[in-house]
Coordinates of C-alpha atoms and ligand atoms in Angstrom, one line a residue:
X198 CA 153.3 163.8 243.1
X199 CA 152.5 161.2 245.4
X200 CA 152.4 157.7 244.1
X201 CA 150.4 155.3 246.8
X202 CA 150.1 151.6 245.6
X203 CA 147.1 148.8 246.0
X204 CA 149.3 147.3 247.7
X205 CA 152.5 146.5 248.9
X206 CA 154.4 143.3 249.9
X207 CA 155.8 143.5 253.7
X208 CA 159.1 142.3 253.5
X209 CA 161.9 142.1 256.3
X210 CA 165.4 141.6 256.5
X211 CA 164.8 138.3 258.5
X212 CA 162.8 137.4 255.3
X213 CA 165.7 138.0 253.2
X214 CA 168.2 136.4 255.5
X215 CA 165.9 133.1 255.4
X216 CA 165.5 132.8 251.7
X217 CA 169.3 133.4 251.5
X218 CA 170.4 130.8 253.7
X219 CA 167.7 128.4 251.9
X220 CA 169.8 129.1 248.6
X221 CA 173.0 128.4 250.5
X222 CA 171.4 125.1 251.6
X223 CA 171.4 124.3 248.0
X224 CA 167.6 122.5 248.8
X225 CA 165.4 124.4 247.3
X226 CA 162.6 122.2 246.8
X227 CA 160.6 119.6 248.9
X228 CA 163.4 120.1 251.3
X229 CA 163.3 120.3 255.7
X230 CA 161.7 123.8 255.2
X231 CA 158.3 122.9 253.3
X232 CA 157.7 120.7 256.2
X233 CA 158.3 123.0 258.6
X234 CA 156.2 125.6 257.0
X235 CA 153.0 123.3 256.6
X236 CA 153.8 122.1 260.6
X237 CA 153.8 125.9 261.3
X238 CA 150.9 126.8 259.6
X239 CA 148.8 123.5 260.7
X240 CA 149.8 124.8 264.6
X241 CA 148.5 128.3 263.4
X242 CA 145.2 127.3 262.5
X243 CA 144.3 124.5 264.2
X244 CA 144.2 121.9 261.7
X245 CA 145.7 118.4 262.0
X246 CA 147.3 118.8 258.3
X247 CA 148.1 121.9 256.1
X248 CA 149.8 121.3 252.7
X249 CA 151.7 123.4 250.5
X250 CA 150.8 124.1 247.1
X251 CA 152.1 126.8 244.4
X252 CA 148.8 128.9 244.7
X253 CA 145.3 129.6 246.8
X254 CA 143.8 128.4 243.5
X255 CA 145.6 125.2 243.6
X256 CA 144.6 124.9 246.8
X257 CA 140.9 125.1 246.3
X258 CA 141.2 123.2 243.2
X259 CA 142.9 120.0 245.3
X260 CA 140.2 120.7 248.0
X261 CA 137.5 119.9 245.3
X262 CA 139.3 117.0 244.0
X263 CA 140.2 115.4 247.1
X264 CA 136.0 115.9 248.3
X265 CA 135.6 113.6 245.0
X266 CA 133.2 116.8 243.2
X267 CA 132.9 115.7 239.6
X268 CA 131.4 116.5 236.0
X269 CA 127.8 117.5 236.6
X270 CA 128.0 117.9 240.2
X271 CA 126.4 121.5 241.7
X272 CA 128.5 123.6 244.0
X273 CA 126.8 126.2 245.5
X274 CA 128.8 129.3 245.7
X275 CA 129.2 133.1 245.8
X276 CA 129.8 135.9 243.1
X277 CA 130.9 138.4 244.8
X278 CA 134.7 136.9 245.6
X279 CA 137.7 136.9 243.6
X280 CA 137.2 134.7 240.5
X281 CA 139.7 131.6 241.6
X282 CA 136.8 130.1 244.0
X283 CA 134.3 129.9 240.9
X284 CA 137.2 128.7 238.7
X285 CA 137.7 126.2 240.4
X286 CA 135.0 124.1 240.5
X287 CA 134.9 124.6 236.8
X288 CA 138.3 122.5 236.4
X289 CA 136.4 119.5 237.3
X290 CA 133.6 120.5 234.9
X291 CA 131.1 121.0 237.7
X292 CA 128.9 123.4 238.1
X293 CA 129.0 126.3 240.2
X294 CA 125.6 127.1 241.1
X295 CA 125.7 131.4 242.5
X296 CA 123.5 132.4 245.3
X297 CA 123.2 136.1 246.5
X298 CA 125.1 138.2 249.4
X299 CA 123.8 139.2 252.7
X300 CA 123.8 143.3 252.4
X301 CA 125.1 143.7 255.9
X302 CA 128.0 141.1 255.7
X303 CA 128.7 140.7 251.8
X304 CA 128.7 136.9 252.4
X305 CA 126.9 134.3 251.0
X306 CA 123.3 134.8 252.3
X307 CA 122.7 131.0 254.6
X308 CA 118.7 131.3 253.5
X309 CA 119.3 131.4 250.2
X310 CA 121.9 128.3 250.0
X311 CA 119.3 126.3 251.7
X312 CA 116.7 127.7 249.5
X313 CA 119.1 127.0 246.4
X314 CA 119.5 123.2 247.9
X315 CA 116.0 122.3 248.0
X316 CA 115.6 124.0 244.5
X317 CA 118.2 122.1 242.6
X318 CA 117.0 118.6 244.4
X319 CA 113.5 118.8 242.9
X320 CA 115.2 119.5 239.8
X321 CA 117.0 116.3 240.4
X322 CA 120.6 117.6 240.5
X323 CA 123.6 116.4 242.1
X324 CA 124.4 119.2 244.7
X325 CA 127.5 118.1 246.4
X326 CA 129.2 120.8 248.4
X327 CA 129.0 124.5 249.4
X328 CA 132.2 126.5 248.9
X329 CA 131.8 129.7 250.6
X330 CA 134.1 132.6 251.3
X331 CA 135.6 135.0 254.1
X332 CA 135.9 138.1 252.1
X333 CA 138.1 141.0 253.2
X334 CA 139.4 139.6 255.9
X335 CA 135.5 139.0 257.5
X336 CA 133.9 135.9 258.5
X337 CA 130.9 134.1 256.5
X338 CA 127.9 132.8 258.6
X339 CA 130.1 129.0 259.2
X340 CA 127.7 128.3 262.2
X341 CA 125.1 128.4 259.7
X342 CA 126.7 126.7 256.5
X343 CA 128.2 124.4 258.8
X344 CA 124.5 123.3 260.0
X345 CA 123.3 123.3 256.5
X346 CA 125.8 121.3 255.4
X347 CA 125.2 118.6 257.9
X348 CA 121.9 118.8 257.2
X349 CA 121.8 117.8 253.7
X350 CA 124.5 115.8 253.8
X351 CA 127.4 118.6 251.5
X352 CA 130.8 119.1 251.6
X353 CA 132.1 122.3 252.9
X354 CA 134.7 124.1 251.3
X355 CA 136.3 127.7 253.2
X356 CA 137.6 129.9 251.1
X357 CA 139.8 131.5 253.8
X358 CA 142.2 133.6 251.2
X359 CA 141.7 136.6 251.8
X360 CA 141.3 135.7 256.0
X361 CA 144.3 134.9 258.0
X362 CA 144.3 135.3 261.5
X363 CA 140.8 136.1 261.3
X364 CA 139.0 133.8 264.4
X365 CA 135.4 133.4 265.9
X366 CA 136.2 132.5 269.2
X367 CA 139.3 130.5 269.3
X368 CA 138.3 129.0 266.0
X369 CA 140.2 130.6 263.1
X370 CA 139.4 131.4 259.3
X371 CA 140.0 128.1 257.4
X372 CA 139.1 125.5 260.2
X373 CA 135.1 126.0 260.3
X374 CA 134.7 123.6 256.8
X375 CA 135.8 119.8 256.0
X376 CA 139.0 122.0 253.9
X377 CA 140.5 125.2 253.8
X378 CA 142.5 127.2 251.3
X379 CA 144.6 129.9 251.7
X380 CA 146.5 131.7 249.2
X381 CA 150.1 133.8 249.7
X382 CA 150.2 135.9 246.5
X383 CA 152.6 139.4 247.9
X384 CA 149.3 141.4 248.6
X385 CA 148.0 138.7 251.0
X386 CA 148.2 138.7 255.0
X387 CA 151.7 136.6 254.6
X388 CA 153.4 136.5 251.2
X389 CA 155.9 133.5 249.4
X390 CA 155.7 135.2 246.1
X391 CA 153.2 132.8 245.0
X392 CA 151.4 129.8 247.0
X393 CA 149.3 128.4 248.9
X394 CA 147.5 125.9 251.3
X395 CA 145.0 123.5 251.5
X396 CA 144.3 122.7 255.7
X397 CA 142.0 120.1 256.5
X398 CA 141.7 117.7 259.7
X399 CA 140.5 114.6 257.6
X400 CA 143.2 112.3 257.2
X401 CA 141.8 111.0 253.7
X402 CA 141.7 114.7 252.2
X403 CA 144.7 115.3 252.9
X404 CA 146.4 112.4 251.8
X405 CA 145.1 112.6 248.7
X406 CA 146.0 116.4 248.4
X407 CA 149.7 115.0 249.1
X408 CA 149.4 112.9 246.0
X409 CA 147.9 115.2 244.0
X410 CA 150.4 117.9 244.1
X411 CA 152.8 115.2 243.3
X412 CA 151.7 113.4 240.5
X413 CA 149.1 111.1 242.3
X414 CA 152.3 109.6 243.6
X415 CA 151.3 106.9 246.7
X416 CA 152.9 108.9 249.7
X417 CA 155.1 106.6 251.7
X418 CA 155.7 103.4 248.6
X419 CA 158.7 103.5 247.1
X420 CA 158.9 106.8 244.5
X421 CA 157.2 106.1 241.1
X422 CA 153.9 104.5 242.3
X423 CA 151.3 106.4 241.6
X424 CA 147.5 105.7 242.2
X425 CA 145.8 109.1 240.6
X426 CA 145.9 111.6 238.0
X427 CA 147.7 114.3 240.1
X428 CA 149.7 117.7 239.2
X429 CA 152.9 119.3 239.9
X430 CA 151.4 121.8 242.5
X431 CA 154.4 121.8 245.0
X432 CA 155.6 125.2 246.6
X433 CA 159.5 125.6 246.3
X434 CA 161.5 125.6 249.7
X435 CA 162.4 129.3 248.7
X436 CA 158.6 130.4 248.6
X437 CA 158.2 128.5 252.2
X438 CA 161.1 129.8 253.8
X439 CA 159.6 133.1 253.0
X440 CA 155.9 132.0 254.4
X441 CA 157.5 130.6 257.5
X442 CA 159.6 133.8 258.2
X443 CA 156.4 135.7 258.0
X444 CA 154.3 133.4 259.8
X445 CA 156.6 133.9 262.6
X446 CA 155.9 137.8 263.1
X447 CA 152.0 137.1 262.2
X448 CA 150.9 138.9 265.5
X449 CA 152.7 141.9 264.7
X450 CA 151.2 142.1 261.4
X451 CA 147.7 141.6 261.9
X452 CA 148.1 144.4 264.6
X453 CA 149.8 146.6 261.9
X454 CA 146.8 145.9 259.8
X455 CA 143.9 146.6 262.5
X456 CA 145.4 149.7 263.5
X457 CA 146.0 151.0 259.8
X458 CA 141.8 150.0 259.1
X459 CA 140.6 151.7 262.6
X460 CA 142.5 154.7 261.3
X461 CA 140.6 154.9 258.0
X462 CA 137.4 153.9 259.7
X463 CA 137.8 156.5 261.9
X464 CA 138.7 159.5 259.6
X465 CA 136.1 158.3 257.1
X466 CA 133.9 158.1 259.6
X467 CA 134.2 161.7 260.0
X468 CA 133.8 162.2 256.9
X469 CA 130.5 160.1 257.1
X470 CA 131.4 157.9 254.3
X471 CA 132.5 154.6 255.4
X472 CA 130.7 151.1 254.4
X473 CA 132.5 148.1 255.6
X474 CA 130.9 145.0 256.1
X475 CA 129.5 144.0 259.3
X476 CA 131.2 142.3 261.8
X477 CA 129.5 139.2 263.2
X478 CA 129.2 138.6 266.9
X479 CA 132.3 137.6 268.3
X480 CA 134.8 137.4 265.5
X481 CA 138.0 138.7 265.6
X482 CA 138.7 140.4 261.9
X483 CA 142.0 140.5 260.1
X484 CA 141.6 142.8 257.3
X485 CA 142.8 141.9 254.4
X486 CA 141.8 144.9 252.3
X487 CA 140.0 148.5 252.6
X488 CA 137.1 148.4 251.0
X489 CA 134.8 151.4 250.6
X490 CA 131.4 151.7 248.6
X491 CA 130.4 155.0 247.2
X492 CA 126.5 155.7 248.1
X493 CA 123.6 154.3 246.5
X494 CA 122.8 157.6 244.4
X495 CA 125.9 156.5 242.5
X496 CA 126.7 153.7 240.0
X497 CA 129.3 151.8 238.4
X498 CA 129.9 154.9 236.0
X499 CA 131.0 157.1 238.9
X500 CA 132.5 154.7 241.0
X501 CA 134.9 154.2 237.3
X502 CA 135.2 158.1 237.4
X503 CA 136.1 157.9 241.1
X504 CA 138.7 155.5 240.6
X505 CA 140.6 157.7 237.4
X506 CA 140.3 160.6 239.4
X507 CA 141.9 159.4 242.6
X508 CA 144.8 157.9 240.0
X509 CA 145.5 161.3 238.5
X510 CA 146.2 162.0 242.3
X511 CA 148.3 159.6 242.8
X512 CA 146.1 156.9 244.7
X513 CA 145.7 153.6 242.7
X514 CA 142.4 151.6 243.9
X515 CA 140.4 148.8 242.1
X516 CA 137.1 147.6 241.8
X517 CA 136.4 145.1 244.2
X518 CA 135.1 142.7 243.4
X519 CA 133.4 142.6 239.8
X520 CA 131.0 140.1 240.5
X521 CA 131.8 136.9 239.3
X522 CA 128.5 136.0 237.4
X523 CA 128.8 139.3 235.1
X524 CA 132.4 138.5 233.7
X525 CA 132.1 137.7 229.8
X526 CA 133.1 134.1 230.6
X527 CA 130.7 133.1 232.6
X528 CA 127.6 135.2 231.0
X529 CA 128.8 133.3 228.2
X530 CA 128.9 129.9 229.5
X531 CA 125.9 130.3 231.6
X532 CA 123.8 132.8 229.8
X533 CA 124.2 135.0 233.1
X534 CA 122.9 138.6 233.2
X535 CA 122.4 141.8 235.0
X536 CA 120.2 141.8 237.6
X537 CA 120.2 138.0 238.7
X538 CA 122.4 138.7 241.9
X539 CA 121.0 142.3 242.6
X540 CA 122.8 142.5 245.7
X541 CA 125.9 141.4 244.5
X542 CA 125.9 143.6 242.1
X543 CA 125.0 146.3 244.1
X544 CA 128.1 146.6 246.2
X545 CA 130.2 145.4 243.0
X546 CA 129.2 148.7 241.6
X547 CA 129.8 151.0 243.8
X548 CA 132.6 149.0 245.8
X549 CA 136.7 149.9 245.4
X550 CA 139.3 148.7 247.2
X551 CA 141.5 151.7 248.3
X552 CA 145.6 151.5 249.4
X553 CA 146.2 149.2 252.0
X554 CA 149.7 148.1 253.4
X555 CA 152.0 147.9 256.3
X556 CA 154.0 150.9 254.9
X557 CA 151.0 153.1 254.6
X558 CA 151.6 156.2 257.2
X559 CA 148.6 158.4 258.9
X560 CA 149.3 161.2 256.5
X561 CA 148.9 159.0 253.5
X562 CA 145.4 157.8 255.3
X563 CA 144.5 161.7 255.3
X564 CA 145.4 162.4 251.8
X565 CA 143.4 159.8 250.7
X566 CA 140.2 159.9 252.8
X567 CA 140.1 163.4 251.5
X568 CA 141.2 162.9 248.4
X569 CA 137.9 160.7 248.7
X570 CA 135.6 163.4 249.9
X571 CA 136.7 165.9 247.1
X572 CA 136.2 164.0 244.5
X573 CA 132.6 162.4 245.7
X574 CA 131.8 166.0 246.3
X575 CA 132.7 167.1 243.1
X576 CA 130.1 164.3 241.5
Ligands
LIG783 C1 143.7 135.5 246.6 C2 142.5 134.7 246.5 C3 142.4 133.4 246.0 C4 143.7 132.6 245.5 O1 144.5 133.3 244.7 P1 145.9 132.8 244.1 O2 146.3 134.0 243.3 O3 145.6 131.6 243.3 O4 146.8 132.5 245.3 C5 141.2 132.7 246.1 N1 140.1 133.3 246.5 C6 140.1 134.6 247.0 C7 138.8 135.1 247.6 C8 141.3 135.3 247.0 O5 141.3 136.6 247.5

């Protein structure tokens, strides 16, 4: 029987050949090679600064530290993403305050933020920042956050994860807010293992996101200063090396991906059974993953049977996403419940993330896409 995987790590042997000849160097952290990964990546998106930290999450945490976001400060934020962005602003004991999706684009929906905004500040709360999300690869609406933002006076945090070498124009994922974060777990666009990075082009953010994956350590004093609480969040020279070898082919892999998405669009498509999201005007999409929604006659219980069924074949999928403000922790912290993001819920019913990776060939597509249709039919 066939056994297709979520996902699958790309890895070369020029990505073997570099993490060898870092463990020859014998400097396998905070070494020549972290540098020049960060430089690299900086160049890639178009940021003055990019720092290297052990995961996306640390990344986004450091972002919200380094924007000063507090106990008892709002940041207003989507469910329908993978949990770390909500996380997050929950290690600084804010709040993360959930608006709904656009149906067309599965991002955060711009009216609703600014509705949100106006809400909490009658209620006399300290909203502080947006942190919104580029989910599958796909752009949120940054012209609009951006202006909203600006408007009231909010940080901007981009979740860019799940977005690499996605670009509107010749701006790419990660550069439209004040910070970025990327994250390189092996089912991401470019893989270290683990890790991540924060990219920013304010001096003062990242500065402080220097000294806060190093202990609060003051950057450029003699070592054992140090001005802050901080963490151990550095990413080994082994992880980089890796990051850096990928980068290097980046081109070649976000045309693997397109090619490998247009093929399922297209046989899906003939199938009449595809629902990606939308693609704005003028964005250039990496995809990150293949995300397909069963139709609206069907819920979460036979999306679930959809998913078993397509295992016993072989095929492993995943829901995708749960949404965020349904997950026991946060009903239970926030006294969340069904039906307060409808939308979100929505697509996180029927919504399943199906194989997607370099090594995936056209037949594989085929079995699957049909191995799709049966089993819908069959409902
Ligand atoms: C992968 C991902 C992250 C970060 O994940 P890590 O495992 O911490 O690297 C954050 N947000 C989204 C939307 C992601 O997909």
């Amino acid at each position: 029987m066939r056994n297709i995987p979520l996902a699958r790590p790309d890895i070369r042997p020029s990505d073997i050949r570099a993490v060898v000849k870092v463990l020859k160097s014998l400097h396998l952290s905070r070494g020549p090679i972290s540098v020049a990964f960060e430089k690299a990546f900086a160049k890639y998106i178009g940021t003055r600064y990019a720092v290297a930290v052990n995961s996306g999450t640390s990344a986004l945490h450091l972002a919200l530290r380094a924007l000063g976001i507090d106990e008892g400060d709002h940041v207003i934020t989507t469910p329908m993403s993978f949990i770390a962005s909500s996380h997050a602003i929950m290690f600084e004991r804010a709040t993360p305050v959930f608006v709904d999706i656009e149906p067309a684009t599965l991002m955060i929906d711009p009216d609703l933020v600014e509705k949100k905004i106006l809400e909490l500040k009658k209620r006399k709360k300290r909203v502080k920042a947006i942190l919104a999300v580029d989910l599958f690869g796909y752009l949120a609406d940054w012209e609009r956050l951006c202006a909203i933002a600006k408007k009231y006076k909010l940080a901007l945090i981009e979740d860019s994860c799940e977005a690499l070498g996605s670009r509107r124009g010749r701006r790419m994922a990660g550069s439209f807010g004040d910070v970025g974060a990327f994250g390189f777990y092996p089912n991401k666009v470019i893989t270290t293992g683990e890790g991540g990075m924060l990219v920013t082009n304010n001096k003062e953010i990242a500065d402080v996101a220097y000294s806060m994956r190093n202990q609060g350590i003051v950057r450029g004093k003699v070592w054992g200063v140090y001005d802050r609480l901080g963490y151990n969040y550095h990413l080994s020279d082994i992880n980089c090396t890796l990051g850096l070898a990928q980068l290097k082919r980046i081109q070649k892999i976000i045309r693997k991906r397109r090619e490998l998405a247009h093929e399922y669009t297209r046989q899906f498509k003939k199938a009449g059974l595809v629902r990606s999201p939308v693609e704005q005007k003028g964005t250039f999409t990496n995809p990150f993953v293949y995300v397909i929604h069963i139709p609206q006659k069907y819920g979460s219980s036979h999306r679930d049977r959809l998913i078993r069924l397509l295992n016993v074949r072989g095929i492993s999928t995943r829901p995708y996403f749960p949404a965020i403000h349904l997950t026991n922790f946060y009903r239970r912290t926030f006294g969340y419940k069904q039906g307060d993001f409808p939308i979100a819920e929505y697509f996180a019913d029927r919504g399943l993330a199906i194989p997607f990776y370099h090594a995936l060939t056209r037949k594989d597509i085929t079995y699957i896409v049909q191995a799709v249709n049966e089993v819908i039919k069959g409902f």
